[in-house]
mmCIF file of C-alpha atoms in Angstrom:
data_model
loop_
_atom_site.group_PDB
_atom_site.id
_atom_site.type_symbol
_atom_site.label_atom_id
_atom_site.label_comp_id
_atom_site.label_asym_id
_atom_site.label_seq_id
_atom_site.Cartn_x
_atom_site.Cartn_y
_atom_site.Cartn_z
ATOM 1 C CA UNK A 1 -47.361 -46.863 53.242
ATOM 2 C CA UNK A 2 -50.439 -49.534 53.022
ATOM 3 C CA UNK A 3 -50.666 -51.055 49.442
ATOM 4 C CA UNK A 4 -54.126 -49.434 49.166
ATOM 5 C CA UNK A 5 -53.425 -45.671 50.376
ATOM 6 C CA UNK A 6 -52.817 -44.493 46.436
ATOM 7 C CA UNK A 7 -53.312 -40.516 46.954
ATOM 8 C CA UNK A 8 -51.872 -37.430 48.265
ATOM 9 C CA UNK A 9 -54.060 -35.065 48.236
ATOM 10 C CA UNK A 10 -53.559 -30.994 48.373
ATOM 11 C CA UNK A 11 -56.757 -29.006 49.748
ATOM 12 C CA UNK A 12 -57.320 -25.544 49.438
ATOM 13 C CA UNK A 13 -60.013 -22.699 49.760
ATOM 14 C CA UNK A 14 -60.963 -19.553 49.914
ATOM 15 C CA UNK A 15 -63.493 -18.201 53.235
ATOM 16 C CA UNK A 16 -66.817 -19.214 51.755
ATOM 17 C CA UNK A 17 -65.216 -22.529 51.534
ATOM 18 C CA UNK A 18 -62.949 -22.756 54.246
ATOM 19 C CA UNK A 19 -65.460 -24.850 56.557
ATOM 20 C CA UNK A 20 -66.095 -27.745 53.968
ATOM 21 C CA UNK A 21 -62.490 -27.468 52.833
ATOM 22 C CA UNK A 22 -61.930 -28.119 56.269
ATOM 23 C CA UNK A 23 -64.449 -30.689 56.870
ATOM 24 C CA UNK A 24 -63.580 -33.010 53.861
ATOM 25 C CA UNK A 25 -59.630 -32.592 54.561
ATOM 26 C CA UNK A 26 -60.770 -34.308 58.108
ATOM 27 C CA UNK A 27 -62.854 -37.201 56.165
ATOM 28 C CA UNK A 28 -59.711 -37.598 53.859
ATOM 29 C CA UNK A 29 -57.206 -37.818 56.513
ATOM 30 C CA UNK A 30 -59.156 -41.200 57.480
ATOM 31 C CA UNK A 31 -59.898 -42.110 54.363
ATOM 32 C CA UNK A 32 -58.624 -45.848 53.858
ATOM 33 C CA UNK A 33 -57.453 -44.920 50.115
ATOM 34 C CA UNK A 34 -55.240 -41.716 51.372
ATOM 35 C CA UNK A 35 -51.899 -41.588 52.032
ATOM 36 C CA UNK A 36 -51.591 -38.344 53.020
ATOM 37 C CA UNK A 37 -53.787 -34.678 52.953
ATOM 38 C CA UNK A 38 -51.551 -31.437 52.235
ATOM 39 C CA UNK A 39 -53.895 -28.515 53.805
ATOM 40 C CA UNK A 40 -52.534 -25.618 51.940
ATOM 41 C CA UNK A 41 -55.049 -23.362 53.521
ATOM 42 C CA UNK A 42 -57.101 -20.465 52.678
ATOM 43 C CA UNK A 43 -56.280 -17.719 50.107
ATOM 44 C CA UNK A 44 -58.401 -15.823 47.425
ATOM 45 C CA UNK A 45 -60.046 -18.297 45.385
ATOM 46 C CA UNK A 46 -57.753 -18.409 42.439
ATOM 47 C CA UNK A 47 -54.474 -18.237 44.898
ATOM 48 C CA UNK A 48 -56.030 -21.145 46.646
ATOM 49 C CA UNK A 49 -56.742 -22.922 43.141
ATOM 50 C CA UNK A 50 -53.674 -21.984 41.777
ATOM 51 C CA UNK A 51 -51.760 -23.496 44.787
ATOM 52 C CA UNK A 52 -53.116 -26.775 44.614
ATOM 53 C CA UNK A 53 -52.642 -27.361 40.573
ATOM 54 C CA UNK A 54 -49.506 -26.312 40.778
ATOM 55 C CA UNK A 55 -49.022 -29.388 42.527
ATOM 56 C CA UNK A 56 -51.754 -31.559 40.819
ATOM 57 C CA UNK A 57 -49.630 -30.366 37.162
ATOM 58 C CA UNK A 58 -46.340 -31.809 38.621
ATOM 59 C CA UNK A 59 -46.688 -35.335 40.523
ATOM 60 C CA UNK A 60 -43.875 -36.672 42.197
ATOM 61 C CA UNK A 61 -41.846 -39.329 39.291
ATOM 62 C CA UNK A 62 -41.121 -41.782 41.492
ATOM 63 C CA UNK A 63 -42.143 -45.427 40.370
ATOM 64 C CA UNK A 64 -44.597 -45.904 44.323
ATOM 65 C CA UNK A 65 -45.603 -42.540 44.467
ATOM 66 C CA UNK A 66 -49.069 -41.720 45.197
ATOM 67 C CA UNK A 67 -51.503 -40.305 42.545
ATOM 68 C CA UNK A 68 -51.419 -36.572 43.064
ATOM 69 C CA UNK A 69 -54.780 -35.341 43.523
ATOM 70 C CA UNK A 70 -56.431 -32.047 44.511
ATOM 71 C CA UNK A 71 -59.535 -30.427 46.337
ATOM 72 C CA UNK A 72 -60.697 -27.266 45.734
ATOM 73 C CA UNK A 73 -63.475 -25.484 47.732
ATOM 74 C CA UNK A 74 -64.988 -21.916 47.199
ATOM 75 C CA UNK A 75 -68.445 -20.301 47.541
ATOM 76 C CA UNK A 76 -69.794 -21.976 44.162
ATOM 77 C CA UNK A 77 -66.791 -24.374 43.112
ATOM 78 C CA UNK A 78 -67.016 -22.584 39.717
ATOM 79 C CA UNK A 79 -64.292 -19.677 40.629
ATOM 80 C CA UNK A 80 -61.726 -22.487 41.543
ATOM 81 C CA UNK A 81 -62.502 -24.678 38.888
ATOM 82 C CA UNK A 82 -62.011 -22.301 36.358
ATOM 83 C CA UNK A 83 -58.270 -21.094 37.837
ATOM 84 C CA UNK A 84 -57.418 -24.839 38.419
ATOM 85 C CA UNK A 85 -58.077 -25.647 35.024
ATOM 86 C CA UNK A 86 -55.471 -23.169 34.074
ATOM 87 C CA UNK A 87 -52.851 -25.388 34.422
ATOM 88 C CA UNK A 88 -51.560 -28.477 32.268
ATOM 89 C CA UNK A 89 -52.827 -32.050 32.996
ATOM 90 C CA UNK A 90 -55.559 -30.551 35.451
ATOM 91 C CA UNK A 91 -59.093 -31.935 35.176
ATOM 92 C CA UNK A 92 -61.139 -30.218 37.641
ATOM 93 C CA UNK A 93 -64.810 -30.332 37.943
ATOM 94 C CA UNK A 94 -67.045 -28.933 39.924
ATOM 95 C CA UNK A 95 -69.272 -31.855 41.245
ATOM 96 C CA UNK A 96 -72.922 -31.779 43.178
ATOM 97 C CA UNK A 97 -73.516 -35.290 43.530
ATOM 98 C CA UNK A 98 -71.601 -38.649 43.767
ATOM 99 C CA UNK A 99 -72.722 -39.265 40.195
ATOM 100 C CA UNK A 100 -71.082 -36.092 39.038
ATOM 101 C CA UNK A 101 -68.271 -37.262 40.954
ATOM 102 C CA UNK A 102 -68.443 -40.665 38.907
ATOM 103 C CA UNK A 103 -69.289 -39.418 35.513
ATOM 104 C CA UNK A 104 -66.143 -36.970 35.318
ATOM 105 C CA UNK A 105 -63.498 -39.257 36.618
ATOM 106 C CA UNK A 106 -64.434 -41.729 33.602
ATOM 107 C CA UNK A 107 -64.922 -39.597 31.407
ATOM 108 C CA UNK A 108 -62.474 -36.610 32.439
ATOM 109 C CA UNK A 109 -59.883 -38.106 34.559
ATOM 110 C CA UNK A 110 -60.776 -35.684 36.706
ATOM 111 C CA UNK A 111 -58.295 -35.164 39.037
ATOM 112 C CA UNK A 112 -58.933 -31.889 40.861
ATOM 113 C CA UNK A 113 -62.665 -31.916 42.790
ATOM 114 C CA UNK A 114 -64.357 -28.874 43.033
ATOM 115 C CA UNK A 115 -66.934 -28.324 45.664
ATOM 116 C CA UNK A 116 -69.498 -25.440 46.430
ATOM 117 C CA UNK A 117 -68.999 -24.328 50.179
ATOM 118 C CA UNK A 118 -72.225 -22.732 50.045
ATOM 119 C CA UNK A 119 -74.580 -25.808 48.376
ATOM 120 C CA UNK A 120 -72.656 -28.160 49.787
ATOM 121 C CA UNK A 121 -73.042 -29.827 53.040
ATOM 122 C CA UNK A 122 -69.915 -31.779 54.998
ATOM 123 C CA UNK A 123 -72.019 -35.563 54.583
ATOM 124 C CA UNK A 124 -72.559 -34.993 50.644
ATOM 125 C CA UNK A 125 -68.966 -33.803 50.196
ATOM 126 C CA UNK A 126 -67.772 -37.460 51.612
ATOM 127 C CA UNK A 127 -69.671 -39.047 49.467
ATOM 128 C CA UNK A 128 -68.807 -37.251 46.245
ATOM 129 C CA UNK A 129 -65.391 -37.604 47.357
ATOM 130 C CA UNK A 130 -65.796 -41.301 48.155
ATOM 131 C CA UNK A 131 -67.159 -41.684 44.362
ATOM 132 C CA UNK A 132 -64.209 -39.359 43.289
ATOM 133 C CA UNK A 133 -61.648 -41.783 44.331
ATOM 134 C CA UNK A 134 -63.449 -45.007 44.433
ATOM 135 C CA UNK A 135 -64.171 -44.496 40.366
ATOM 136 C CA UNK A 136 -61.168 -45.585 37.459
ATOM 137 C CA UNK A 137 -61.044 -43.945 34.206
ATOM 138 C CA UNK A 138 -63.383 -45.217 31.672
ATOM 139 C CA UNK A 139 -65.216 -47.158 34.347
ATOM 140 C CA UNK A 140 -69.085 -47.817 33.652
ATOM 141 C CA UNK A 141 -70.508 -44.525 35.064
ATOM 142 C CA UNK A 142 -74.516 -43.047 35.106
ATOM 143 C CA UNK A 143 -73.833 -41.294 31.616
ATOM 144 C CA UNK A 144 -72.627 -44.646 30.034
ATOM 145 C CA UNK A 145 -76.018 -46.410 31.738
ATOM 146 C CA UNK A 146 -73.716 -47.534 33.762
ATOM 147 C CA UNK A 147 -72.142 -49.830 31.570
ATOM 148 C CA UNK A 148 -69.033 -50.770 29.736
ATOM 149 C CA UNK A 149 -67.685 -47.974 27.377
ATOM 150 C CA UNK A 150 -68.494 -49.429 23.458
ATOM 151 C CA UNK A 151 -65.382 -49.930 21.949
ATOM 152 C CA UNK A 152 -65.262 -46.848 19.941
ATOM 153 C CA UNK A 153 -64.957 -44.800 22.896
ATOM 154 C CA UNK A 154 -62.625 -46.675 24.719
ATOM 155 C CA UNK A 155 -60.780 -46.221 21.812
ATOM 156 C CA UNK A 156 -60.814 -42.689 22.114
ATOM 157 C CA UNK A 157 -60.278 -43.275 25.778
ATOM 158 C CA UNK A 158 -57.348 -44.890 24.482
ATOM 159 C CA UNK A 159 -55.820 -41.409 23.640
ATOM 160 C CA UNK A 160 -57.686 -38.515 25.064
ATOM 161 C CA UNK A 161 -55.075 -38.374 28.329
ATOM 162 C CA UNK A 162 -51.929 -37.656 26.077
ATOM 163 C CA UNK A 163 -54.031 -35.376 23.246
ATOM 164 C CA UNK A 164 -55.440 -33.210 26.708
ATOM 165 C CA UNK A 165 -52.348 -32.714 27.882
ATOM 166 C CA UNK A 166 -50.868 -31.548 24.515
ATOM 167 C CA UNK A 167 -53.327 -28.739 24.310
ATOM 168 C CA UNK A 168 -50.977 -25.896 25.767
ATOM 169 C CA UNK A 169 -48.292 -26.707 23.831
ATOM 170 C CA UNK A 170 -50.196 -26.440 20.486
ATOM 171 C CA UNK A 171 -48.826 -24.134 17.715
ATOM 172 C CA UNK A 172 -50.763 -21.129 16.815
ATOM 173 C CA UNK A 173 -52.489 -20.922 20.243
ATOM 174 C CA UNK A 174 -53.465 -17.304 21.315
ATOM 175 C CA UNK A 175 -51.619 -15.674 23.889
ATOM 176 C CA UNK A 176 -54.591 -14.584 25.553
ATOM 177 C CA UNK A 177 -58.229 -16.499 25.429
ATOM 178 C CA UNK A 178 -59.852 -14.117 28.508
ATOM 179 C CA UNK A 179 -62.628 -12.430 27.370
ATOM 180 C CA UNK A 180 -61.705 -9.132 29.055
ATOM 181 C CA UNK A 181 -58.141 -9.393 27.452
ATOM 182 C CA UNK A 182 -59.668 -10.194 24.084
ATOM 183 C CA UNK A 183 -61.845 -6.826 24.418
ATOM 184 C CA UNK A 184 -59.233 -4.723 25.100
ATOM 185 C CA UNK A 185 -56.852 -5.696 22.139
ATOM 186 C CA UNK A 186 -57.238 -2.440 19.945
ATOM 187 C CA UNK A 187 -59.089 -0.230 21.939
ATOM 188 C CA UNK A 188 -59.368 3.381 21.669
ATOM 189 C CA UNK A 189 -59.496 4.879 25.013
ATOM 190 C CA UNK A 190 -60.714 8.128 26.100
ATOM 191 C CA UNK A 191 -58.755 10.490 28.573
ATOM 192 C CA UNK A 192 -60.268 11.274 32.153
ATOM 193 C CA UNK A 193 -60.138 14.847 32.089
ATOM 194 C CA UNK A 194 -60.527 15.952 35.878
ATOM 195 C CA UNK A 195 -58.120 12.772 36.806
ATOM 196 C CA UNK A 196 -54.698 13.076 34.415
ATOM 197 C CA UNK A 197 -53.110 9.908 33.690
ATOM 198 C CA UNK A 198 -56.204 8.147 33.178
ATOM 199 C CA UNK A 199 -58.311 7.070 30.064
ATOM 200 C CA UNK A 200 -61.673 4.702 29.996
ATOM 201 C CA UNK A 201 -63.616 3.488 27.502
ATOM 202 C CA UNK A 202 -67.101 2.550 28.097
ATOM 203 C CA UNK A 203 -67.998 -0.832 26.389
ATOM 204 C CA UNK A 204 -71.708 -1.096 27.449
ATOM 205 C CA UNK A 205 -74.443 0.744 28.584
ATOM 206 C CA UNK A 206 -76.837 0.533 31.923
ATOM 207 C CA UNK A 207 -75.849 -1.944 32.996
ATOM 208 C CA UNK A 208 -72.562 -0.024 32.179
ATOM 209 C CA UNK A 209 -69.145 -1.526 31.897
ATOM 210 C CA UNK A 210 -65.755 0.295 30.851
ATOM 211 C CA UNK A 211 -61.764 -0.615 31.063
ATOM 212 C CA UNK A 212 -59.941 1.599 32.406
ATOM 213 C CA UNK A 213 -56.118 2.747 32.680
ATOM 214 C CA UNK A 214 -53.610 5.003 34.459
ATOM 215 C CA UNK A 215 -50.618 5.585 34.365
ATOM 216 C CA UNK A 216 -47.599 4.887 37.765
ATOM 217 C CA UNK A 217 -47.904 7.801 39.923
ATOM 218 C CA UNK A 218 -51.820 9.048 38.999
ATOM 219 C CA UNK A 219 -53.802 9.871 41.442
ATOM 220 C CA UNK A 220 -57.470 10.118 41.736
ATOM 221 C CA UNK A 221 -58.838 12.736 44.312
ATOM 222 C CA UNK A 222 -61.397 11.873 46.470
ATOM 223 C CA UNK A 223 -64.879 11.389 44.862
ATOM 224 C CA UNK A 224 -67.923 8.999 44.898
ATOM 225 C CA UNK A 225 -70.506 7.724 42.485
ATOM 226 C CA UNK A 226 -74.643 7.518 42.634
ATOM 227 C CA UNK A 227 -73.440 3.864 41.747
ATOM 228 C CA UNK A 228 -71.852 1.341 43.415
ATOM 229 C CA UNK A 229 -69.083 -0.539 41.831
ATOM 230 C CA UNK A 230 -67.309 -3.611 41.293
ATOM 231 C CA UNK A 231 -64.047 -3.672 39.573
ATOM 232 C CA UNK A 232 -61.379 -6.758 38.627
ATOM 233 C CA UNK A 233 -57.526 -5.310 38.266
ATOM 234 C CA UNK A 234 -55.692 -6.777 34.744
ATOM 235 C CA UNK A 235 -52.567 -5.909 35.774
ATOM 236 C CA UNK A 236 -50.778 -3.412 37.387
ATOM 237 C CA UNK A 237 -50.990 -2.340 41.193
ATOM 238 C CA UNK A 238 -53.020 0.471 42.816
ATOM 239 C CA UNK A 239 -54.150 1.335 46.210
ATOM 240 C CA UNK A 240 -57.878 2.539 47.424
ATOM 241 C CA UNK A 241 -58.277 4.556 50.576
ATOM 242 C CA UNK A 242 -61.830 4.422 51.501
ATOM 243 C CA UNK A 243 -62.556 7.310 53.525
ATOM 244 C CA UNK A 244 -66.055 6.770 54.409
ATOM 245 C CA UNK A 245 -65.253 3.399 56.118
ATOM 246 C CA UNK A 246 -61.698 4.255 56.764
ATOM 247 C CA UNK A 247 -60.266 1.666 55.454
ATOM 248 C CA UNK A 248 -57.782 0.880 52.402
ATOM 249 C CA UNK A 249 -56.659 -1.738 50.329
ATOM 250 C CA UNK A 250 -53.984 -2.731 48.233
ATOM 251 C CA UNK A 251 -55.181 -4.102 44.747
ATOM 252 C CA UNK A 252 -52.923 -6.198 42.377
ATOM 253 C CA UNK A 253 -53.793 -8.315 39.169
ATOM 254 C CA UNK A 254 -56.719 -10.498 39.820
ATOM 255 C CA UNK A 255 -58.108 -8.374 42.866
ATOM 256 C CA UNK A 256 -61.667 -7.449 42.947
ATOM 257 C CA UNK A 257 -63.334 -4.452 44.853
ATOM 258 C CA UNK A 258 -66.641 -3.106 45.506
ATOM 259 C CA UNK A 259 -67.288 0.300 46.363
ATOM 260 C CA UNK A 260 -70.716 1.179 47.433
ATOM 261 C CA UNK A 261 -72.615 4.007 46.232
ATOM 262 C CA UNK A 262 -72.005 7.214 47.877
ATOM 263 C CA UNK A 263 -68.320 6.048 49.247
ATOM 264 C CA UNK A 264 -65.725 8.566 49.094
ATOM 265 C CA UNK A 265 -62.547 7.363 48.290
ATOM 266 C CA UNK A 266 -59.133 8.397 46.287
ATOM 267 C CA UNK A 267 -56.601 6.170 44.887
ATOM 268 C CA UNK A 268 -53.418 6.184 44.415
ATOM 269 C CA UNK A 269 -51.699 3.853 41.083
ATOM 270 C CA UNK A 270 -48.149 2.876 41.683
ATOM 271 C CA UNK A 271 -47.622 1.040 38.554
ATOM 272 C CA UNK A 272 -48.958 1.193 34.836
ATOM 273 C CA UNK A 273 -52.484 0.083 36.275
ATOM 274 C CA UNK A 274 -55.428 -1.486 33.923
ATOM 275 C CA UNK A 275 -58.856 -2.273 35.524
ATOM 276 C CA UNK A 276 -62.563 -3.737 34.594
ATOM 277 C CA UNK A 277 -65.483 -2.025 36.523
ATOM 278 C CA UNK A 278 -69.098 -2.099 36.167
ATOM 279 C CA UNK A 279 -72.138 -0.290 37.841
ATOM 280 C CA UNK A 280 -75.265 -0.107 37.185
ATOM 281 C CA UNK A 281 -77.243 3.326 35.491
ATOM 282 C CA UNK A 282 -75.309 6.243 33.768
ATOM 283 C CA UNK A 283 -71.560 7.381 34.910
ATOM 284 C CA UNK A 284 -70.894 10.328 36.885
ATOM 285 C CA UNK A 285 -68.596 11.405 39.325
ATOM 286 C CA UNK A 286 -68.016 14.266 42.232
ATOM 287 C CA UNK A 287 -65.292 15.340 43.109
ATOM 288 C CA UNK A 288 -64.516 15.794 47.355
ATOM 289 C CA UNK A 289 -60.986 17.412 46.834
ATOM 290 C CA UNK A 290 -58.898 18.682 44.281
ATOM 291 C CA UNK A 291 -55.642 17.122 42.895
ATOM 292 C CA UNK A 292 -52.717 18.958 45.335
ATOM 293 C CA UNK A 293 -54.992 17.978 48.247
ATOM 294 C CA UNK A 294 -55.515 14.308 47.515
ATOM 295 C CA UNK A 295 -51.566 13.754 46.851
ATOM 296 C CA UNK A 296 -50.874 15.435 50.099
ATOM 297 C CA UNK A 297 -52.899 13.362 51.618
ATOM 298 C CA UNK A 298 -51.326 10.029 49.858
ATOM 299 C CA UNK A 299 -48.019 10.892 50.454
ATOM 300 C CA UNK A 300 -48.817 11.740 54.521
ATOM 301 C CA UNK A 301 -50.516 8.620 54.681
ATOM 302 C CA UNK A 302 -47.912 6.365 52.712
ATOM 303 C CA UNK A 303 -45.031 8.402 54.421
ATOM 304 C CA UNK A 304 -46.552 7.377 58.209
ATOM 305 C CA UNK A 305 -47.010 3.750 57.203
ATOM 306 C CA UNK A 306 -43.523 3.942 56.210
ATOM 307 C CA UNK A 307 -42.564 4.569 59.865
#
């Protein structure tokens, strides 16, 4: 390895991002600073942020190793940034500009780049990227006027790396700091009459949201909205049949679905299953079948995939 390749770098996406991601994993692989690029591919945007901080959180020990960086690349470069930051001694930022690029490595050790595969073109990525690496911790950067650090803040410098990545492991943190989580600690629900096993509680109005939860083994019959609908799973693990596009998918925690209005569709829950959805106007449903039709119709379907 060349005295002056210091990085290994893990790359990951999800579609919006896949061409950049795969654009500045081509730069990188020439890059005279790199020692090597790990493409770990393209996933949902927190499985593809997730994969590369779980690397980025546990760098190789040995005394030569590289620096273990990461690159993360989604529509916006918020999503990923947020998920990447999930994990202990990752520093990601999401970064426009070489001077973003500059201002959060000396500031941040930033350490995980996040780019936008939307407002983000191939030639600007390089030269964030070239900034990214090019740029030391506490170096003079645009938000210091681009010179030294006073002393007080290097002093502060001085500790900041070890007091960051303390933070998880302080007493007394909450289990939980999502917003959706903290909303649904002591909540009454509500039961869904015409669908048993399932209770929602609307928490705002037009635009409406609600959490909702069934029980393994529910079933919803087929039925649409005057709304469409986008909904995040919490946990649990549930399966939508769409019948007016005939198609179906297979939802787990962290999936996100939108039905359109007017979509008839039935689902089917096959664990304790907890959801977030939100549509716009007032809630109503209509019913397309009744209850011994729609589980018919599951277990046919579930019983020939089966085969």
């Amino acid at each position: 390895m060349a005295a002056d390749r210091r990085f290994k770098i893990f790359a990951a996406a999800d579609g919006f991002g896949q061409p950049l991601k795969d654009a500045v994993v081509a730069y990188l692989r020439a890059h005279p600073a790199v020692a090597e690029v790990v493409d770990l591919g393209v996933d949902k945007y927190y499985a593809a942020a997730a994969a590369v901080a779980r690397h980025v959180s546990s760098p190789d020990s040995e005394p030569d190793a590289p620096e273990f960086r990461g690159v993360v690349v989604c529509g916006t470069g918020a999503g990923v940034c947020i998920f990447a930051n999930k994990y202990p001694r990752v520093y990601a930022t999401h970064c426009a500009s070489p001077a973003d690029a500059v201002n959060t490595r000396s500031i941040n050790a930033c350490n995980v780049l996040a780019l936008s595969g939307i407002a983000t073109q191939p030639d600007a990525a390089a030269a964030i990227a070239d900034s990214w690496l090019a740029t030391p911790f506490r170096a003079p950067c645009p938000a210091s006027g681009d010179a030294p650090w006073p002393e007080d803040i290097q002093g502060f410098f001085d500790t900041a790396p070890d007091e960051m990545a303390a933070i998880p492991e302080a007493e007394g943190a909450p289990d939980s700091v999502c917003a959706i989580c903290c909303l649904r600690n002591g909540m009454e629900f509500e039961p869904v009459g015409i669908m048993p096993g399932g209770e929602m509680r609307i928490v705002r109005e037009s635009p409406t949201s609600a959490y909702v939860r069934f029980k393994a083994g529910s079933v919803e019959p087929a039925h649409h909205h005057t709304f469409g609908h986008d909904l995040v799973v919490i946990k649990g693990k549930k399966k939508v049949w769409n019948l007016t596009k005939k198609e179906s998918y297979d939802l787990v925690d962290g999936d996100f679905l939108f039905t359109p209005a007017g979509d008839v569709h039935r689902v089917k829950y096959f664990e304790d299953t907890e959801f977030f959805i939100r549509w716009d106007g007032h809630w109503d449903i209509f019913l397309d079948e009744d209850l011994d039709t729609a589980r018919s119709a599951i277990d046919a379907e579930l019983a020939a995939a089966s085969k």
